[in-house]
Coordinates of C-alpha atoms and ligand atoms in Angstrom, one line a residue:
V1 CA 105.9 124.0 145.9
P2 CA 103.4 122.3 143.7
Q3 CA 104.8 119.7 141.2
H4 CA 103.4 119.2 137.7
A5 CA 104.1 116.4 135.2
I6 CA 105.4 117.9 132.0
A7 CA 106.8 116.8 128.7
C8 CA 109.8 117.8 127.0
P9 CA 110.1 119.4 123.6
F10 CA 114.0 119.1 123.3
C11 CA 114.3 115.8 121.2
G12 CA 111.8 113.5 119.4
L13 CA 111.0 111.1 122.3
V14 CA 109.2 114.1 124.1
C15 CA 109.4 112.2 127.2
D16 CA 106.2 113.1 129.2
D17 CA 107.3 112.0 132.8
L18 CA 109.4 115.4 133.6
V19 CA 108.4 117.0 136.6
L20 CA 108.3 121.0 137.1
E21 CA 108.6 122.2 140.6
G22 CA 108.5 126.0 140.8
E23 CA 110.9 126.7 138.0
R24 CA 113.1 123.7 138.3
V25 CA 112.7 121.1 135.9
E26 CA 113.4 117.2 136.7
T27 CA 114.6 115.5 133.7
H28 CA 115.7 112.1 135.1
G29 CA 119.3 112.5 134.4
C30 CA 119.0 113.6 131.0
A31 CA 121.4 116.4 130.3
K32 CA 119.8 117.4 126.7
G33 CA 116.4 118.2 128.4
A34 CA 118.1 120.0 131.2
A35 CA 120.2 122.1 128.9
G36 CA 117.0 122.6 126.9
F37 CA 115.1 124.1 130.1
A38 CA 118.2 126.0 131.2
R39 CA 117.9 128.1 127.9
R40 CA 117.9 131.7 129.0
P41 CA 116.9 134.8 126.6
L42 CA 120.1 136.8 125.7
H43 CA 118.6 139.1 123.0
L44 CA 114.9 140.3 123.4
E45 CA 115.0 143.2 121.1
H46 CA 113.4 142.6 117.6
R47 CA 115.2 144.4 114.7
V48 CA 114.8 146.0 111.1
G49 CA 117.7 146.5 109.3
G50 CA 120.0 146.0 112.2
R51 CA 118.2 148.7 114.4
A52 CA 116.1 147.7 117.4
A53 CA 112.3 147.8 116.3
P54 CA 109.0 147.3 118.0
L55 CA 107.2 143.9 117.0
D56 CA 104.5 145.7 115.1
E57 CA 107.0 147.4 112.9
A58 CA 109.1 144.2 112.6
V59 CA 106.0 142.2 111.4
A60 CA 105.0 145.0 108.8
A61 CA 108.5 145.2 107.5
A62 CA 108.7 141.5 107.2
A63 CA 105.2 141.3 105.2
K64 CA 106.4 144.1 102.8
L65 CA 109.7 142.0 102.2
L66 CA 108.2 138.7 101.8
A67 CA 105.2 140.2 99.6
A68 CA 107.9 141.8 97.3
A69 CA 109.4 138.4 96.7
R70 CA 108.9 136.4 93.5
L71 CA 109.5 133.1 95.0
P72 CA 110.3 133.2 98.7
L73 CA 111.3 130.0 100.7
V74 CA 109.9 129.3 104.2
S75 CA 112.3 127.0 106.1
G76 CA 113.8 126.1 109.4
L77 CA 110.2 124.9 110.8
A78 CA 111.8 124.1 114.2
A79 CA 108.7 125.0 115.8
D80 CA 105.5 123.7 117.5
L81 CA 102.5 122.4 115.5
A82 CA 100.4 125.7 115.8
G83 CA 103.7 127.6 114.5
I84 CA 104.1 125.0 111.4
R85 CA 100.6 125.4 110.7
A86 CA 100.9 129.1 110.5
L87 CA 103.9 128.8 108.6
I88 CA 102.1 126.6 105.9
A89 CA 99.2 129.0 105.5
L90 CA 101.7 132.0 105.2
A91 CA 103.6 129.9 102.6
D92 CA 100.1 129.4 100.7
R93 CA 99.3 132.9 100.9
L94 CA 102.6 134.1 99.7
G95 CA 103.1 131.6 96.8
A96 CA 106.2 130.3 98.6
V97 CA 108.2 126.9 98.6
I98 CA 108.1 125.2 102.0
D99 CA 110.5 122.7 103.2
R100 CA 112.5 122.0 106.2
W101 CA 116.3 122.7 106.2
Q102 CA 118.3 119.6 105.7
S103 CA 115.4 117.3 105.1
A104 CA 117.1 114.9 102.9
A105 CA 117.4 111.8 105.2
Q106 CA 113.6 112.4 106.3
Q107 CA 112.6 112.5 102.7
V108 CA 114.3 109.3 102.0
N109 CA 112.2 107.6 104.7
L110 CA 108.9 109.3 103.8
G111 CA 109.4 108.8 99.9
L112 CA 110.1 105.1 100.3
L113 CA 107.2 104.7 102.7
Q114 CA 104.8 106.6 100.3
Q115 CA 105.9 104.2 97.3
T116 CA 106.0 100.9 99.0
G117 CA 104.3 101.1 102.3
G118 CA 106.0 99.8 105.4
L119 CA 105.3 98.4 108.7
T120 CA 106.5 100.8 111.5
T121 CA 106.4 100.4 115.3
T122 CA 105.8 102.9 118.1
F123 CA 107.7 103.7 121.2
G124 CA 105.0 101.8 123.3
E125 CA 105.4 98.8 121.2
I126 CA 108.9 98.7 121.3
A127 CA 108.8 99.2 125.2
N128 CA 106.2 96.7 125.6
R129 CA 106.4 94.0 123.2
A130 CA 110.2 93.9 121.5
D131 CA 112.2 90.9 122.5
V132 CA 115.0 91.6 119.7
A133 CA 115.9 95.2 118.7
L134 CA 118.5 95.7 115.8
L135 CA 120.0 99.4 115.6
I136 CA 121.4 99.9 112.3
G137 CA 123.7 102.6 111.4
G138 CA 123.7 105.0 114.5
D139 CA 123.2 105.4 118.2
P140 CA 119.7 106.5 119.2
G141 CA 121.0 107.8 122.6
R142 CA 123.2 110.6 121.0
R143 CA 120.0 112.5 119.9
Q144 CA 117.5 111.0 122.1
P145 CA 119.4 110.7 125.3
R146 CA 116.5 108.5 127.2
F147 CA 115.9 106.0 124.3
F148 CA 117.5 103.0 125.9
E149 CA 116.2 103.8 129.5
R150 CA 112.7 104.4 128.3
L151 CA 112.1 101.7 125.4
L152 CA 114.8 99.0 126.0
R153 CA 115.9 99.1 129.8
N154 CA 112.3 99.7 131.0
R155 CA 111.7 97.7 134.1
T156 CA 107.9 97.6 133.7
A157 CA 107.0 96.1 130.1
L158 CA 103.6 94.7 129.6
Y159 CA 104.1 91.8 127.0
R160 CA 107.8 90.7 127.7
S161 CA 109.2 89.0 130.6
A162 CA 112.8 89.7 130.0
P163 CA 114.7 92.7 128.4
P164 CA 115.2 92.4 124.6
F165 CA 118.3 91.3 123.0
V166 CA 119.7 94.4 121.1
A167 CA 122.5 94.6 119.0
F168 CA 124.3 97.4 116.8
I169 CA 125.2 97.2 113.2
G170 CA 127.2 100.3 111.9
P171 CA 130.4 102.3 112.2
G172 CA 132.4 101.7 115.3
D173 CA 132.4 105.5 116.1
A174 CA 128.6 105.4 116.2
A175 CA 128.2 102.2 118.3
P176 CA 126.2 102.9 121.4
A177 CA 127.9 102.4 124.7
D178 CA 124.6 101.7 126.3
A179 CA 124.6 98.5 128.6
A180 CA 121.4 97.6 126.8
V181 CA 123.5 96.8 123.5
G182 CA 124.5 93.0 123.9
E183 CA 126.5 93.0 120.7
R184 CA 128.2 95.4 118.4
V185 CA 129.1 94.6 114.9
T186 CA 131.3 96.9 113.2
V187 CA 130.6 98.2 109.5
A188 CA 131.8 101.1 107.8
P189 CA 129.3 103.5 106.3
E190 CA 130.2 102.4 102.8
A191 CA 129.8 98.9 103.6
L192 CA 126.4 99.2 105.2
L193 CA 124.2 98.7 102.2
D194 CA 126.0 95.3 101.8
A195 CA 125.5 94.5 105.4
V196 CA 121.8 95.1 105.3
S197 CA 121.7 92.7 102.3
A198 CA 123.5 90.0 103.9
L199 CA 121.3 90.6 107.1
A200 CA 118.2 90.3 105.1
A201 CA 119.4 87.3 103.1
S202 CA 120.0 85.5 106.2
A203 CA 116.8 86.3 107.8
T204 CA 115.0 85.3 105.0
G205 CA 116.6 82.0 104.4
G206 CA 118.6 83.2 101.4
R207 CA 122.2 82.5 100.5
L208 CA 125.0 85.0 101.6
A209 CA 127.2 85.8 98.8
P210 CA 131.1 85.5 100.1
A211 CA 132.2 89.3 100.8
T212 CA 135.6 89.5 102.4
A213 CA 134.9 93.2 103.9
L214 CA 131.8 92.0 105.9
P215 CA 131.5 90.2 109.2
L216 CA 129.4 87.6 107.5
S217 CA 129.0 85.2 110.4
A218 CA 128.1 87.7 112.9
L219 CA 125.2 89.4 110.5
S220 CA 123.9 85.8 109.5
A221 CA 123.5 85.1 113.1
L222 CA 121.5 88.6 113.9
G223 CA 119.4 87.7 110.8
E224 CA 118.5 84.3 112.2
R225 CA 117.9 86.0 115.7
L226 CA 115.7 88.6 114.0
A227 CA 113.7 85.8 112.2
A228 CA 113.3 83.9 115.4
A229 CA 112.0 86.7 117.4
R230 CA 108.3 87.1 118.5
Y231 CA 108.4 90.9 118.0
G232 CA 111.6 92.1 116.4
V233 CA 112.2 95.7 115.7
V234 CA 114.8 97.4 113.4
V235 CA 115.9 100.9 114.1
W236 CA 117.8 102.9 111.4
D237 CA 119.3 105.9 110.9
I238 CA 119.1 106.5 107.3
A239 CA 121.7 109.5 107.4
A240 CA 124.5 107.1 108.6
F241 CA 124.4 105.6 104.8
P242 CA 126.1 107.1 101.9
A243 CA 123.5 109.3 100.0
A244 CA 123.1 106.9 97.0
A245 CA 123.0 103.8 99.3
R246 CA 119.8 105.2 101.4
S247 CA 116.9 104.4 99.1
P248 CA 118.2 100.9 98.2
A249 CA 119.0 99.9 101.8
L250 CA 115.8 101.2 103.0
A251 CA 113.7 99.4 100.4
I252 CA 115.6 96.2 101.5
L253 CA 114.8 96.5 105.3
L254 CA 110.9 97.4 104.4
R255 CA 110.9 94.3 102.3
L256 CA 112.5 92.4 105.2
L257 CA 109.9 93.7 107.6
R258 CA 107.1 92.8 105.3
H259 CA 108.7 89.1 104.7
L260 CA 109.2 88.4 108.7
T261 CA 105.7 89.8 109.5
R262 CA 104.0 87.0 107.4
R263 CA 104.9 84.4 110.3
T264 CA 105.8 86.5 113.0
R265 CA 106.1 90.5 114.0
C266 CA 108.9 92.5 112.7
A267 CA 108.6 96.4 112.4
G268 CA 110.8 99.4 111.7
L269 CA 111.6 102.9 113.2
A270 CA 113.4 105.4 111.6
L271 CA 115.5 107.5 113.8
G272 CA 114.8 111.2 113.7
G273 CA 112.1 113.8 114.8
E274 CA 114.3 116.5 116.5
D275 CA 112.9 119.9 116.6
N276 CA 109.4 118.7 115.8
A277 CA 110.7 117.4 112.4
Q278 CA 107.9 114.9 112.3
G279 CA 105.4 117.3 113.2
A280 CA 106.6 119.8 110.4
A281 CA 106.1 116.7 108.0
Q282 CA 102.5 115.4 109.3
A283 CA 101.2 119.2 109.3
M284 CA 102.2 119.6 105.8
L285 CA 100.9 116.1 104.8
W286 CA 97.3 117.0 106.6
Q287 CA 97.2 120.3 105.4
A288 CA 98.6 120.0 101.7
G289 CA 98.6 116.3 101.1
W290 CA 102.6 115.8 101.1
P291 CA 104.9 115.7 104.1
G292 CA 107.6 118.3 102.6
R293 CA 109.2 120.0 99.8
L294 CA 105.9 121.8 98.8
S295 CA 105.6 124.8 96.6
F296 CA 102.4 127.0 96.5
A297 CA 103.8 129.1 93.5
T298 CA 101.1 128.1 91.2
G299 CA 98.4 128.6 93.6
V300 CA 98.0 124.9 94.6
P301 CA 100.3 122.9 96.7
Q302 CA 102.7 120.8 94.6
H303 CA 105.4 118.3 95.8
D304 CA 108.5 117.8 94.1
P305 CA 111.5 116.2 96.2
W306 CA 114.0 117.6 93.8
S307 CA 113.1 121.0 92.9
N308 CA 111.6 122.1 96.1
D309 CA 114.6 121.0 98.2
A310 CA 115.3 124.0 100.4
E311 CA 119.1 123.5 100.3
R312 CA 119.1 123.4 96.5
L313 CA 116.8 126.2 96.0
V314 CA 119.2 128.3 97.9
A315 CA 122.3 127.2 96.3
A316 CA 121.0 127.6 92.9
G317 CA 119.8 131.1 93.7
E318 CA 116.2 130.1 92.7
V319 CA 114.8 132.0 95.6
D320 CA 114.9 135.7 96.3
A321 CA 113.5 135.9 99.9
L322 CA 113.7 133.7 102.9
L323 CA 111.3 133.3 105.9
W324 CA 113.2 131.2 108.5
A325 CA 111.7 129.9 111.6
A326 CA 113.5 128.3 114.4
S327 CA 112.1 128.7 117.8
L328 CA 113.0 125.0 119.2
S329 CA 116.8 125.2 118.5
A330 CA 119.2 128.1 118.4
A331 CA 120.7 126.8 115.2
P332 CA 122.5 129.3 113.1
L333 CA 120.7 131.0 110.2
P334 CA 122.0 129.5 107.0
K335 CA 123.6 132.1 104.5
A336 CA 121.2 132.3 101.9
G337 CA 122.2 135.6 100.0
V338 CA 118.7 136.8 99.9
P339 CA 116.7 139.2 101.8
T340 CA 115.6 137.4 104.9
V341 CA 113.3 137.4 107.8
A342 CA 114.4 135.5 110.8
L343 CA 111.9 134.2 113.6
I344 CA 114.7 133.2 116.0
A345 CA 114.6 132.1 119.8
A346 CA 116.1 134.9 122.0
D347 CA 119.4 132.7 122.8
A348 CA 120.1 132.4 119.0
P349 CA 123.2 134.5 118.1
E350 CA 122.3 138.0 116.3
T351 CA 122.0 137.6 112.4
A352 CA 122.3 139.8 109.4
A353 CA 118.6 139.2 108.7
E354 CA 116.8 142.2 107.4
V355 CA 114.0 141.5 109.8
E356 CA 114.9 139.5 112.9
I357 CA 112.2 138.7 115.2
R358 CA 112.8 137.2 118.7
V359 CA 110.2 134.3 119.4
G360 CA 109.5 132.2 122.3
I361 CA 110.5 128.5 122.8
P362 CA 107.6 126.1 123.1
G363 CA 107.7 124.3 126.3
I364 CA 109.3 127.4 128.2
D365 CA 108.0 130.5 127.1
H366 CA 104.6 129.4 125.9
G367 CA 102.7 126.3 125.7
G368 CA 102.5 124.3 122.4
T369 CA 102.1 120.7 120.8
M370 CA 105.0 118.5 119.7
L371 CA 104.6 115.3 117.5
R372 CA 106.5 112.4 118.8
A373 CA 109.2 111.2 116.6
D374 CA 107.3 107.8 116.2
T375 CA 104.2 110.2 114.8
V376 CA 101.4 108.3 116.6
V377 CA 100.9 110.9 119.2
A378 CA 101.0 114.6 119.6
L379 CA 101.8 116.0 123.2
P380 CA 101.1 119.0 124.9
V381 CA 104.3 121.0 126.4
A382 CA 103.7 123.8 128.9
A383 CA 104.8 127.2 129.4
T384 CA 107.3 126.3 131.9
R385 CA 108.8 130.0 132.6
P386 CA 106.3 132.0 130.8
S387 CA 107.4 135.1 129.1
G388 CA 106.1 138.0 126.8
L389 CA 107.9 136.6 123.8
P390 CA 105.5 136.0 120.7
S391 CA 105.2 132.5 119.3
V392 CA 106.1 131.6 115.9
A393 CA 102.4 130.9 115.2
S394 CA 101.0 134.4 116.4
V395 CA 104.1 136.1 114.3
A396 CA 103.2 134.2 111.3
Q397 CA 99.5 134.9 111.7
A398 CA 100.3 138.6 112.1
I399 CA 102.5 138.5 109.0
L400 CA 99.9 137.1 107.1
A401 CA 97.3 139.7 108.4
H402 CA 99.7 142.4 106.9
L403 CA 100.0 141.0 103.5
P404 CA 98.0 142.5 100.7
E405 CA 94.3 140.8 100.1
A406 CA 94.9 138.2 97.6
S407 CA 93.5 139.1 94.3
Ligands
SF4_501 S1 115.3 112.3 125.9 FE1 114.8 113.8 124.8 S2 112.3 114.3 125.1 FE2 113.5 113.0 126.9 S3 114.2 114.4 128.7 FE3 115.8 114.0 127.1 S4 116.0 115.7 125.8 FE4 113.9 115.7 126.7

């Protein structure tokens, strides 16, 4: 049976060393990847008003529903790049708001980077150069199961001769169990901002204010170790911080990276990127100038991180139709309480959407392109088990074609 190297779309690492042999995919021990490739279609019928309908009828009904809305919301966006681009074009034509669901943490990372700039690293740099890695807030391995194997325990590295020193700072229940982690400093979420301040003060030669709730000597030692690294990396999970602490904590970390890079190298990486979240952000940036929370309601793209927040718009009842697109995950459709068109994978549960269109999964039913979570490379994923299910891109383009001509 011929073997083919393929990439995996089921987390932000987009590992490109998987092997397809017939219909079997070798995921190198990754259970998440194996579960992804084992997904099987459970519902193949498209539905309009709760009854089965051919694709053409469902597309026409979706176009009619969306065209009748005053302010539609396009969300979900768990799709390959072609799907996201087609959804952006559709949002533009509809005068809709477009935003990923639960994009708050990603918006903190992108907003701060936009305001202050930042020194970010790549998976390749971590795997080949990092000699000290600090993981702050969360365990990368929970969302990206091969993170440690591929980036920190990799046997062949181009520019380092020994494995990096790896430490974790964060809540005890989020501490990584991976053997690569040499030190775990337990800090409760509500104290994480202070811990980051103490770490930065120590790394930059500042004085630490006494704080009884913090493990100061351990934080101080980690700060000094980061400052002494040849190529240090800081990997943070901004969602681990309380909402009000996210921006201040990130501002401190970005300042720390800038400070250390004046005389050595130190760079950061924000955890995330599942369901092609970075692809969605970057495609919006390329197409419309901002990486999310966009409104086309005035005829030109406008970014407002508060008013164009998908969850806020739904909670406030400010949108009157929803186009939900989630082909990569079988995540449940949010209860929006407005007429809904759902483009969902064939293994997602049935919904109460007025129009439900079953779409293929990129990397299984059809090929596509995924942006890796470090945003430096877009990787092709193959049709490992091709089916006749339409892609998000083809359905969004078909809905667009059914809309009345723009006046
Ligand atoms: S780590 Fe992520 S990309 Fe790699 S095989 Fe596992 S699920 Fe797929």
